[in-house]
Short mmCIF file of C-alpha atoms and ligand atoms in Angstrom, two decimals:
data_model
loop_
_atom_site.label_atom_id
_atom_site.label_comp_id
_atom_site.label_asym_id
_atom_site.label_seq_id
_atom_site.Cartn_x
_atom_site.Cartn_y
_atom_site.Cartn_z
CA MET A 971 10.96 59.58 54.98
CA SER A 972 10.01 63.00 56.37
CA GLY A 973 10.12 63.51 60.04
CA GLN A 974 6.19 63.51 60.08
CA ASP A 975 5.92 60.47 58.05
CA TRP A 976 8.43 58.78 60.46
CA ASP A 977 6.35 59.86 63.41
CA LYS A 978 3.27 58.19 61.85
CA ALA A 979 5.26 55.10 60.96
CA ILE A 980 6.47 54.64 64.40
CA GLU A 981 3.01 55.27 65.90
CA GLU A 982 1.51 52.68 63.62
CA GLN A 983 4.24 50.23 64.50
CA GLU A 984 3.75 50.82 68.22
CA LYS A 985 -0.03 50.36 67.88
CA GLY A 986 0.62 47.08 65.91
CA GLU A 987 2.64 45.73 68.80
CA LEU A 988 0.18 46.62 71.48
CA ALA A 989 -2.43 43.77 71.07
CA SER A 990 0.04 41.04 71.68
CA LYS A 991 2.30 42.81 74.19
CA VAL A 992 0.15 44.55 76.81
CA GLY A 993 -2.56 41.99 77.48
CA ASN A 994 -1.80 41.82 81.03
CA LEU A 995 -1.81 45.60 81.70
CA ARG A 996 -5.55 45.74 80.59
CA LEU A 997 -6.79 44.22 83.76
CA ASN A 998 -10.44 43.79 83.90
CA PRO A 999 -11.54 43.79 87.68
CA ALA A 1000 -14.73 41.97 86.73
CA GLU A 1001 -12.87 39.06 85.21
CA LYS A 1002 -10.59 39.08 88.25
CA GLN A 1003 -13.41 38.88 90.61
CA HIS A 1004 -15.03 36.18 88.67
CA ALA A 1005 -11.82 34.22 88.75
CA ALA A 1006 -11.61 34.65 92.59
CA GLY A 1007 -15.32 33.47 92.87
CA ASP A 1008 -16.69 36.71 93.60
CA LYS A 1009 -20.17 37.67 92.73
CA THR A 1010 -20.07 41.44 93.37
CA ALA A 1011 -20.48 44.14 90.85
CA ALA A 1012 -17.63 45.06 88.67
CA PRO A 1013 -15.87 48.64 89.46
CA THR A 1014 -16.52 51.30 87.03
CA GLN A 1015 -14.63 54.33 86.23
CA ASN A 1016 -14.99 57.33 88.57
CA THR A 1017 -16.73 60.25 86.94
CA GLY A 1018 -16.67 62.38 90.02
CA ASP A 1019 -15.49 65.98 89.81
CA THR A 1020 -12.20 67.23 91.26
CA ASN A 1021 -11.18 70.80 91.83
CA ASN A 1022 -8.05 72.10 90.29
CA LYS A 1023 -5.73 71.42 93.19
CA GLU A 1024 -6.66 67.85 93.47
CA GLU A 1025 -6.32 67.42 89.66
CA SER A 1026 -2.79 68.70 89.68
CA GLU A 1027 -1.94 66.45 92.64
CA GLU A 1028 -3.77 63.56 90.80
CA ASP A 1029 -1.61 64.22 87.63
CA VAL A 1030 1.42 63.87 89.57
CA ALA A 1031 0.17 60.81 91.44
CA LYS A 1032 -1.06 59.23 88.04
CA ALA A 1033 2.48 59.78 86.57
CA VAL A 1034 4.18 58.10 89.46
CA ALA A 1035 1.55 55.21 89.42
CA ASP A 1036 1.87 54.94 85.74
CA ALA A 1037 5.71 54.62 85.99
CA SER A 1038 5.14 51.92 88.80
CA LEU A 1039 2.78 49.99 86.46
CA LEU A 1040 5.10 50.06 83.67
CA ASN A 1041 7.92 48.93 85.85
CA LYS A 1042 5.85 45.99 86.94
CA ALA A 1043 5.09 45.02 83.47
CA LEU A 1044 8.59 45.31 82.42
CA HIS A 1045 10.07 43.19 85.28
CA ASN A 1046 8.26 39.99 84.43
CA LYS A 1047 11.14 38.16 85.82
CA LEU A 1048 13.51 38.47 88.60
CA LEU A 1049 16.32 41.04 88.36
CA ASP A 1050 19.94 39.85 88.61
CA ILE A 1051 20.93 41.61 91.71
CA SER A 1052 23.87 39.49 92.84
CA GLU A 1053 26.02 42.63 93.54
CA THR A 1054 23.31 44.48 95.59
CA GLN A 1055 23.73 44.77 99.36
CA LEU A 1056 21.08 43.86 101.71
CA GLU A 1057 20.80 45.91 104.92
CA VAL A 1058 18.74 44.67 107.80
CA GLN A 1059 17.92 46.81 110.91
CA GLN A 1060 16.24 44.78 113.49
CA LYS A 1061 14.96 46.14 116.73
CA ASP A 1062 14.64 42.83 118.72
CA PRO A 1063 18.05 41.29 119.39
CA ASN A 1064 16.54 38.25 120.95
CA SER A 1065 15.02 37.21 117.75
CA PRO A 1066 17.87 36.06 115.51
CA LEU A 1067 17.80 36.83 111.87
CA TYR A 1068 18.16 33.82 109.56
CA SER A 1069 17.57 33.32 106.04
CA VAL A 1070 16.25 30.52 103.85
CA LYS A 1071 17.61 29.18 100.57
CA SER A 1072 14.53 27.12 99.73
CA PHE A 1073 10.68 27.45 99.89
CA GLU A 1074 10.60 24.15 101.65
CA GLU A 1075 12.37 25.61 104.62
CA LEU A 1076 9.35 27.92 105.18
CA HIS A 1077 6.99 25.01 106.05
CA LEU A 1078 4.21 26.50 103.84
CA LYS A 1079 0.89 24.90 103.49
CA PRO A 1080 1.21 22.25 100.75
CA ASP A 1081 -1.30 23.95 98.45
CA LEU A 1082 0.55 27.12 98.70
CA LEU A 1083 3.99 25.47 98.03
CA LYS A 1084 2.55 23.93 95.00
CA GLY A 1085 1.23 27.32 93.80
CA VAL A 1086 4.67 28.87 94.27
CA TYR A 1087 6.43 26.17 92.23
CA GLU A 1088 3.76 26.20 89.54
CA MET A 1089 4.57 29.95 89.15
CA GLY A 1090 8.08 28.85 88.22
CA PHE A 1091 9.72 30.03 91.45
CA ASN A 1092 12.53 27.60 92.25
CA ALA A 1093 14.29 29.37 95.18
CA PRO A 1094 13.49 32.62 97.07
CA SER A 1095 14.89 35.96 95.64
CA LYS A 1096 17.40 37.77 97.73
CA ILE A 1097 14.83 39.91 99.59
CA GLN A 1098 12.60 36.94 99.94
CA GLU A 1099 15.34 34.89 101.62
CA THR A 1100 15.51 37.31 104.54
CA ALA A 1101 12.07 38.82 104.65
CA LEU A 1102 10.05 35.53 104.52
CA PRO A 1103 11.43 33.83 107.63
CA LEU A 1104 10.66 37.03 109.45
CA LEU A 1105 7.28 37.61 107.91
CA LEU A 1106 6.26 34.05 108.59
CA ALA A 1107 7.59 33.92 112.10
CA ASP A 1108 5.49 33.27 115.21
CA PRO A 1109 4.81 35.86 116.72
CA PRO A 1110 4.65 37.87 113.43
CA LYS A 1111 7.08 40.57 112.83
CA ASN A 1112 6.20 44.08 111.36
CA MET A 1113 8.27 45.04 108.35
CA ILE A 1114 9.25 47.91 106.18
CA ALA A 1115 10.97 46.72 103.11
CA GLN A 1116 12.73 48.90 100.34
CA SER A 1117 13.92 47.50 97.14
CA GLN A 1118 13.76 48.30 93.61
CA SER A 1119 10.99 47.00 91.21
CA GLY A 1120 11.46 43.37 90.25
CA THR A 1121 13.21 42.00 93.21
CA GLY A 1122 10.32 39.99 94.56
CA LYS A 1123 8.46 42.29 97.06
CA THR A 1124 4.98 41.49 95.85
CA ALA A 1125 5.51 37.71 95.89
CA ALA A 1126 6.97 38.04 99.50
CA PHE A 1127 3.86 39.68 100.94
CA VAL A 1128 1.42 37.81 98.85
CA LEU A 1129 2.95 34.65 100.11
CA THR A 1130 2.65 35.93 103.71
CA MET A 1131 -1.10 36.92 103.37
CA LEU A 1132 -1.86 33.38 101.71
CA SER A 1133 0.03 31.70 104.55
CA ARG A 1134 -1.75 33.49 107.32
CA VAL A 1135 -5.32 33.25 106.02
CA ASN A 1136 -7.51 30.45 107.18
CA THR A 1137 -9.84 29.62 104.47
CA ASN A 1138 -12.28 27.89 106.84
CA ASN A 1139 -13.18 31.37 108.48
CA ASN A 1140 -15.32 33.28 106.08
CA TRP A 1141 -14.33 36.65 107.00
CA PRO A 1142 -11.54 39.18 105.96
CA GLN A 1143 -8.34 38.37 107.53
CA ALA A 1144 -5.77 40.32 105.21
CA ILE A 1145 -5.98 43.72 103.86
CA CYS A 1146 -3.81 45.15 101.14
CA LEU A 1147 -3.61 48.68 100.03
CA ALA A 1148 -2.16 49.86 96.74
CA PRO A 1149 -2.23 53.25 95.20
CA THR A 1150 -4.40 52.70 92.14
CA LEU A 1151 -6.97 50.27 90.77
CA GLU A 1152 -4.49 48.94 88.25
CA LEU A 1153 -1.83 48.32 90.89
CA ALA A 1154 -4.42 46.61 93.13
CA MET A 1155 -5.52 44.32 90.30
CA GLN A 1156 -1.89 43.41 89.72
CA ILE A 1157 -1.46 42.37 93.21
CA GLY A 1158 -4.79 40.35 92.98
CA ALA A 1159 -3.53 38.62 89.89
CA VAL A 1160 -0.44 37.20 91.93
CA VAL A 1161 -2.68 36.35 94.88
CA GLU A 1162 -4.88 34.31 92.58
CA GLN A 1163 -2.12 32.73 90.81
CA MET A 1164 -0.08 31.78 93.95
CA GLY A 1165 -3.25 30.69 95.76
CA LYS A 1166 -4.90 28.90 92.93
CA ASN A 1167 -4.60 25.50 94.65
CA MET A 1168 -6.08 26.84 97.87
CA LYS A 1169 -9.64 25.91 96.60
CA GLU A 1170 -11.80 27.91 99.17
CA LEU A 1171 -9.73 31.10 98.80
CA LYS A 1172 -11.90 34.19 98.19
CA VAL A 1173 -10.39 37.60 97.25
CA ILE A 1174 -12.31 40.81 96.71
CA TYR A 1175 -11.41 44.34 95.38
CA ALA A 1176 -12.03 47.43 97.35
CA VAL A 1177 -11.73 49.60 94.43
CA ARG A 1178 -13.67 52.64 92.89
CA GLY A 1179 -17.03 51.64 91.72
CA ASN A 1180 -17.24 48.24 93.26
CA LYS A 1181 -20.41 48.73 95.03
CA LEU A 1182 -21.90 46.37 97.72
CA PRO A 1183 -25.24 46.81 99.34
CA ARG A 1184 -25.37 48.61 102.65
CA GLY A 1185 -25.15 46.18 105.64
CA SER A 1186 -23.19 43.66 103.50
CA LYS A 1187 -20.72 41.63 105.43
CA ILE A 1188 -17.72 40.46 103.41
CA GLU A 1189 -16.78 36.80 103.47
CA HIS A 1190 -13.69 36.94 101.39
CA HIS A 1191 -10.40 36.17 103.04
CA ILE A 1192 -8.31 38.74 101.40
CA VAL A 1193 -9.36 42.37 100.60
CA ILE A 1194 -7.12 44.24 98.03
CA GLY A 1195 -7.92 47.88 97.26
CA THR A 1196 -7.11 51.55 97.13
CA PRO A 1197 -7.17 53.66 100.24
CA GLY A 1198 -10.38 55.62 99.63
CA THR A 1199 -12.79 52.72 98.94
CA MET A 1200 -10.92 50.63 101.53
CA LEU A 1201 -11.56 53.26 104.24
CA ASP A 1202 -15.39 53.50 103.20
CA TRP A 1203 -15.68 49.64 103.51
CA CYS A 1204 -13.79 49.48 106.71
CA ILE A 1205 -15.18 52.47 108.73
CA LYS A 1206 -18.10 54.09 107.06
CA LEU A 1207 -19.81 51.08 105.78
CA ARG A 1208 -18.44 48.57 108.18
CA PHE A 1209 -18.29 45.75 105.60
CA ILE A 1210 -15.08 44.50 107.35
CA ASP A 1211 -14.66 43.59 110.93
CA MET A 1212 -11.25 45.28 111.69
CA ASN A 1213 -10.64 43.42 114.98
CA ARG A 1214 -10.41 40.14 112.84
CA ILE A 1215 -7.71 41.48 110.42
CA THR A 1216 -4.45 39.69 111.06
CA VAL A 1217 -2.26 40.97 108.13
CA PHE A 1218 -2.17 44.45 106.75
CA VAL A 1219 -0.06 45.35 103.68
CA LEU A 1220 0.68 48.71 102.28
CA ASP A 1221 2.49 48.38 98.92
CA GLU A 1222 4.05 51.13 96.91
CA ALA A 1223 4.41 53.60 99.74
CA ASP A 1224 6.37 55.83 97.55
CA VAL A 1225 3.68 56.02 95.04
CA MET A 1226 1.06 56.32 97.80
CA ILE A 1227 2.61 59.44 99.21
CA ALA A 1228 2.29 61.37 95.95
CA THR A 1229 -1.38 61.89 97.20
CA GLN A 1230 -1.85 63.48 100.60
CA GLY A 1231 -5.43 61.96 100.66
CA HIS A 1232 -3.97 58.49 100.31
CA GLN A 1233 -1.72 58.99 103.12
CA ASP A 1234 -4.35 60.19 105.48
CA GLN A 1235 -6.72 57.40 104.42
CA SER A 1236 -4.12 54.79 104.87
CA ILE A 1237 -3.37 56.00 108.35
CA ARG A 1238 -7.00 56.09 109.33
CA ILE A 1239 -7.37 52.55 108.18
CA GLN A 1240 -4.27 51.37 109.97
CA ARG A 1241 -5.48 53.09 113.32
CA LYS A 1242 -8.60 50.79 113.31
CA LEU A 1243 -6.52 47.56 113.22
CA PRO A 1244 -5.86 45.59 116.32
CA ASN A 1245 -2.42 45.73 117.89
CA THR A 1246 -1.94 41.95 117.06
CA CYS A 1247 -2.18 42.67 113.37
CA GLN A 1248 0.94 42.18 111.45
CA MET A 1249 1.88 45.30 109.37
CA MET A 1250 3.98 45.51 106.44
CA LEU A 1251 5.15 48.29 104.16
CA PHE A 1252 6.89 48.10 100.82
CA SER A 1253 8.48 50.72 98.84
CA ALA A 1254 10.70 50.87 95.82
CA THR A 1255 12.48 53.91 97.15
CA TYR A 1256 13.96 54.92 100.70
CA GLU A 1257 13.34 58.78 100.86
CA ASP A 1258 12.74 60.61 104.15
CA SER A 1259 9.36 61.37 103.19
CA VAL A 1260 8.58 57.57 102.68
CA MET A 1261 10.24 56.60 105.76
CA GLN A 1262 8.28 59.25 107.85
CA PHE A 1263 5.10 57.75 106.37
CA ALA A 1264 6.24 54.19 106.99
CA ASN A 1265 6.91 54.87 110.52
CA LYS A 1266 3.36 56.16 111.11
CA ILE A 1267 2.08 52.99 109.60
CA VAL A 1268 4.26 50.22 110.93
CA SER A 1269 5.14 50.15 114.57
CA ASP A 1270 8.43 48.55 115.76
CA PRO A 1271 9.39 47.11 112.19
CA VAL A 1272 12.32 45.30 110.96
CA VAL A 1273 13.59 47.36 108.18
CA ILE A 1274 15.13 45.71 105.17
CA ARG A 1275 16.78 47.51 102.38
CA LEU A 1276 18.13 46.27 99.28
CA ARG A 1277 20.95 48.90 98.20
CA ARG A 1278 22.05 49.19 94.54
CA GLU A 1279 25.07 50.59 92.96
CA GLU A 1280 22.83 53.04 90.94
CA GLU A 1281 22.81 55.57 93.97
CA SER A 1282 26.54 56.35 93.42
CA LEU A 1283 28.25 57.68 90.39
CA ALA A 1284 31.51 56.02 91.21
CA ASN A 1285 31.67 53.59 88.14
CA ILE A 1286 30.21 55.87 85.65
CA LYS A 1287 32.67 57.79 83.41
CA GLN A 1288 31.16 61.24 82.66
CA PHE A 1289 32.17 63.56 79.79
CA TYR A 1290 30.89 66.63 78.24
CA VAL A 1291 31.03 67.83 74.52
CA LEU A 1292 30.82 71.59 73.77
CA CYS A 1293 28.49 72.41 70.89
CA SER A 1294 26.88 75.63 69.58
CA ASN A 1295 23.54 74.36 68.48
CA GLU A 1296 21.33 71.34 67.80
CA LYS A 1297 22.94 70.54 64.47
CA GLU A 1298 26.30 70.41 66.19
CA LYS A 1299 25.04 68.16 68.79
CA TYR A 1300 23.63 65.87 66.24
CA GLU A 1301 27.03 65.74 64.43
CA ALA A 1302 28.77 65.01 67.59
CA LEU A 1303 26.33 62.18 68.31
CA SER A 1304 26.88 60.83 64.75
CA ASN A 1305 30.71 60.85 65.43
CA ILE A 1306 30.40 59.07 68.69
CA TYR A 1307 28.10 56.45 66.85
CA GLY A 1308 30.77 56.21 63.93
CA ALA A 1309 33.74 55.69 66.41
CA ILE A 1310 32.59 53.39 69.20
CA THR A 1311 30.48 50.40 69.30
CA ILE A 1312 27.49 51.13 71.56
CA GLY A 1313 25.13 48.52 72.98
CA GLN A 1314 22.07 50.17 73.99
CA ALA A 1315 21.75 54.05 74.51
CA MET A 1316 19.24 56.17 76.12
CA ILE A 1317 19.14 59.82 74.93
CA PHE A 1318 17.47 62.46 76.95
CA CYS A 1319 16.01 65.57 75.47
CA HIS A 1320 14.37 68.54 77.09
CA THR A 1321 11.47 69.00 74.84
CA ARG A 1322 9.09 66.59 72.98
CA LYS A 1323 9.90 68.66 69.77
CA THR A 1324 13.69 67.99 70.14
CA ALA A 1325 12.97 64.28 70.89
CA ASN A 1326 10.90 63.94 67.74
CA TRP A 1327 13.31 65.71 65.64
CA LEU A 1328 16.13 63.65 66.92
CA ALA A 1329 14.39 60.38 66.51
CA SER A 1330 13.48 61.25 62.95
CA GLN A 1331 17.09 62.16 62.12
CA MET A 1332 18.57 59.16 63.65
CA SER A 1333 16.09 56.90 62.03
CA ARG A 1334 16.72 58.34 58.65
CA GLU A 1335 20.42 57.48 59.10
CA GLY A 1336 19.45 53.86 59.51
CA HIS A 1337 19.43 53.65 63.49
CA ALA A 1338 16.75 51.52 65.25
CA VAL A 1339 15.37 54.04 67.47
CA GLY A 1340 12.48 53.96 70.00
CA LEU A 1341 10.88 57.18 71.08
CA LEU A 1342 9.16 57.50 74.38
CA SER A 1343 7.02 60.76 73.89
CA GLY A 1344 4.29 62.56 75.66
CA GLU A 1345 1.58 61.49 73.10
CA LEU A 1346 1.65 57.92 73.96
CA ASP A 1347 -0.68 56.27 76.34
CA ILE A 1348 0.43 53.79 78.90
CA SER A 1349 0.06 50.82 76.63
CA GLN A 1350 1.87 52.37 73.83
CA ARG A 1351 4.74 53.34 76.29
CA LEU A 1352 4.86 49.86 77.38
CA ALA A 1353 5.20 48.64 73.86
CA VAL A 1354 8.04 51.03 73.26
CA LEU A 1355 9.80 50.09 76.44
CA LYS A 1356 9.40 46.43 75.74
CA ARG A 1357 10.80 46.62 72.32
CA PHE A 1358 13.83 48.59 73.79
CA LYS A 1359 14.21 46.04 76.59
CA GLU A 1360 14.24 43.19 73.99
CA GLY A 1361 16.81 44.88 72.07
CA LYS A 1362 14.82 45.45 68.91
CA GLU A 1363 15.72 49.06 69.21
CA LYS A 1364 19.20 50.00 70.21
CA ILE A 1365 18.42 53.61 71.06
CA LEU A 1366 15.65 55.04 73.15
CA ILE A 1367 15.07 58.83 72.90
CA THR A 1368 12.93 60.35 75.52
CA THR A 1369 12.21 63.35 77.64
CA ASN A 1370 12.44 63.52 81.32
CA VAL A 1371 8.71 63.46 82.07
CA MET A 1372 8.35 60.11 80.09
CA ALA A 1373 11.33 58.41 81.61
CA ARG A 1374 11.04 59.56 85.24
CA GLY A 1375 10.76 56.62 87.67
CA ILE A 1376 11.05 54.08 84.87
CA ASP A 1377 13.51 51.38 85.62
CA ILE A 1378 15.43 50.16 82.61
CA GLU A 1379 17.87 47.62 83.83
CA GLN A 1380 21.02 48.14 81.70
CA VAL A 1381 22.04 50.62 79.16
CA THR A 1382 25.61 51.00 78.07
CA ILE A 1383 25.49 54.76 77.49
CA VAL A 1384 23.39 57.59 78.56
CA VAL A 1385 23.43 60.82 76.45
CA ASN A 1386 22.08 64.08 77.85
CA PHE A 1387 21.26 65.75 74.52
CA ASP A 1388 20.14 68.48 76.86
CA LEU A 1389 21.10 68.90 80.41
CA PRO A 1390 18.42 68.48 82.98
CA VAL A 1391 17.20 71.72 84.39
CA ASP A 1392 14.53 72.57 86.80
CA MET A 1393 11.63 74.96 86.38
CA SER A 1394 13.97 77.90 87.28
CA GLY A 1395 16.59 76.97 84.85
CA GLN A 1396 19.00 75.65 87.44
CA ALA A 1397 20.78 72.24 87.27
CA ASP A 1398 18.46 69.46 88.16
CA CYS A 1399 20.94 67.09 89.88
CA GLU A 1400 18.54 64.69 91.21
CA THR A 1401 17.24 63.97 87.62
CA TYR A 1402 20.87 63.92 86.43
CA LEU A 1403 21.48 61.17 88.81
CA HIS A 1404 18.44 59.18 87.84
CA ARG A 1405 19.33 59.53 84.23
CA ILE A 1406 22.72 58.49 84.24
CA GLY A 1407 22.21 55.92 86.79
CA ARG A 1408 20.63 53.73 84.12
CA THR A 1409 24.13 52.92 83.01
CA GLY A 1410 26.82 51.39 85.26
CA ARG A 1411 24.22 49.17 87.10
CA PHE A 1412 25.34 46.38 89.17
CA GLY A 1413 29.01 47.36 89.46
CA LYS A 1414 29.46 47.49 85.61
CA ASN A 1415 31.16 50.45 84.16
CA GLY A 1416 28.82 53.08 82.73
CA LEU A 1417 29.25 55.84 80.33
CA ALA A 1418 27.47 59.35 80.36
CA ILE A 1419 27.92 62.08 77.74
CA ASN A 1420 26.58 65.44 78.21
CA PHE A 1421 26.14 67.95 75.34
CA VAL A 1422 26.71 71.51 76.45
CA ASP A 1423 25.32 74.40 74.58
CA ARG A 1424 27.88 77.08 75.39
CA PRO A 1425 28.13 79.38 77.36
CA ARG A 1426 25.05 79.17 79.53
CA ASN A 1427 24.84 75.44 80.02
CA MET A 1428 28.63 75.36 81.10
CA ASP A 1429 27.28 76.80 84.20
CA ILE A 1430 24.70 74.05 84.79
CA LEU A 1431 27.36 71.44 84.08
CA GLN A 1432 29.63 73.05 86.66
CA GLN A 1433 26.70 72.97 89.17
CA ILE A 1434 26.29 69.32 88.67
CA GLU A 1435 30.14 68.70 88.96
CA ARG A 1436 30.03 70.75 92.34
CA HIS A 1437 26.86 68.82 93.58
CA PHE A 1438 28.27 65.46 93.16
CA GLY A 1439 31.94 66.41 93.76
CA ARG A 1440 32.94 64.73 90.54
CA LYS A 1441 34.72 66.00 87.56
CA ILE A 1442 33.02 65.77 84.18
CA LEU A 1443 35.84 65.56 81.48
CA PRO A 1444 35.84 67.33 78.24
CA LEU A 1445 35.54 65.29 75.21
CA SER A 1446 36.36 66.07 71.45
CA THR A 1447 34.11 64.11 69.22
CA ASP A 1448 36.22 65.10 66.15
CA ASP A 1449 38.99 62.83 67.35
CA ALA A 1450 38.11 59.15 66.71
CA GLU A 1451 41.01 57.95 68.69
CA GLU A 1452 40.20 59.86 71.56
CA LEU A 1453 36.61 58.63 71.45
CA GLU A 1454 37.69 54.95 71.24
CA LYS A 1455 39.66 55.55 74.50
CA ILE A 1456 36.44 56.36 76.56
CA VAL A 1457 35.13 52.77 76.23
N1 ATP B 1353 11.64 33.57 93.97
C1 ATP B 1353 11.15 33.91 92.66
N2 ATP B 1353 11.67 33.18 91.71
C2 ATP B 1353 11.49 33.43 90.36
N3 ATP B 1353 10.70 34.48 90.05
C3 ATP B 1353 10.17 35.32 90.95
C4 ATP B 1353 10.43 34.99 92.32
N4 ATP B 1353 9.94 35.92 93.14
C5 ATP B 1353 9.21 36.93 92.34
N5 ATP B 1353 9.52 36.32 90.93
C6 ATP B 1353 9.20 37.00 89.64
O1 ATP B 1353 9.99 38.18 89.39
C7 ATP B 1353 9.10 39.27 89.13
C8 ATP B 1353 9.16 40.45 89.94
O2 ATP B 1353 8.63 40.07 91.28
P1 ATP B 1353 7.73 40.93 92.17
O3 ATP B 1353 6.61 41.44 91.16
O4 ATP B 1353 7.48 40.16 93.27
O5 ATP B 1353 8.82 41.97 92.49
P2 ATP B 1353 8.63 43.59 93.08
O6 ATP B 1353 9.80 43.73 93.85
O7 ATP B 1353 7.28 43.53 93.80
O8 ATP B 1353 8.61 44.44 91.87
P3 ATP B 1353 7.49 45.41 91.13
O9 ATP B 1353 7.36 46.41 92.13
O10 ATP B 1353 8.00 45.69 89.89
O11 ATP B 1353 6.25 44.45 91.24
C9 ATP B 1353 7.49 38.78 88.88
O12 ATP B 1353 7.41 38.28 87.64
C10 ATP B 1353 7.57 37.61 89.84
O13 ATP B 1353 6.72 36.65 89.19
#
């Protein structure tokens, strides 16, 4: 098969997988609203013009939101995070922390507890154990919670919203903000599933295109939406009486801050809420920029962080292989594959062209290869990622752009076919950490192999070594015995 044939074959294979695999990504707001008993118009796509600056910011925001959506779709069950550490910073020492081991201990409404069990949740996840007693406490606690995707954050705040709304009162009591329509719809799906036994419950989506007549008063208990439309509904159109909101959730704060407009709108909404309203903010990362934003949104919070090993390189063995050109790199890769048993590998290339070429070469040699490339839309990317996750392909070849922010739980080896560099050609250490952090998760030992085109890339490798203060050892891929020793 030629490279091109192969590209075509994989494309067809990916498309074939789609129908069965990505159903729950194709969320239809109209259906969701119908399911929630809503009679309002279905949202449509925005066709408004944007200027160039907004477009580029939107591009970044879209990439970040896409990654988040893919992560959600990939993590359809809880991660095994037994070796992560939970850190809780609490401002009020008079209110002791305690954690629960069962949902019964939370004294939920019977209909809600039934919904939780019907979702197959037997016991709270690690973050839920600690967060839920605080979130459901009286008086309510404000919270900033950070933990990676798939640890149960969404379920925690949805449970809180559902616990706090009184369905006898036909007005909005909980507002939830998400960065995109798709992410808002995903939250809505969890609300509807968990609250399905709460017969009177009504949910509405404040998202682009969902137009209500002027002068409307919303009677739904929970409003989920994106900052722009929510701001209009709350302030300009006054569909919602802000003084009656008792719970405010801001999800995916790290994705939200990719757009300045979203930040400003979120802050303006939050300012209109009463002091008594419980505020919560969730994020998958804990960067300074996220925390600065979080502190503007949530006053006097309990801060919960779930730390994972990924943030350190301590348990990852790092090597480099000197090569002169791509052919030599390919031979080195073949030697590694010939000498050691590799579970699953991720291989990072600098360009789409190299990734395509490498995928076709490896596939020709009989390897089961997945290719995450720039041509794929989000559903296709999900299909590739799912196949890899399910072990149908043992090798995933990708470029930086595609893999950024996507959370693949465990691979045995990461190969930097090309070292990560920034726009100015300098070492991109943050990306390096993100790439190789995919191996060595949860305290297991990981392996990272860097291919170095001499001599220029040696300098980049040394920059990475200096940055992390860790030696990257030379490796000769001609010596099978030496190769065996590295695993
Ligand atoms: N206590 C639980 N028991 C079993 N499964 C759970 C529990 N809590 C959540 N889950 C499931 O685990 C998966 C991840 O949960 P959730 O979506 O709440 O995590 P998250 O941290 O918000 O991650 P993401 O940002 O990817 O959505 C979901 O499929 C959810 O249904």
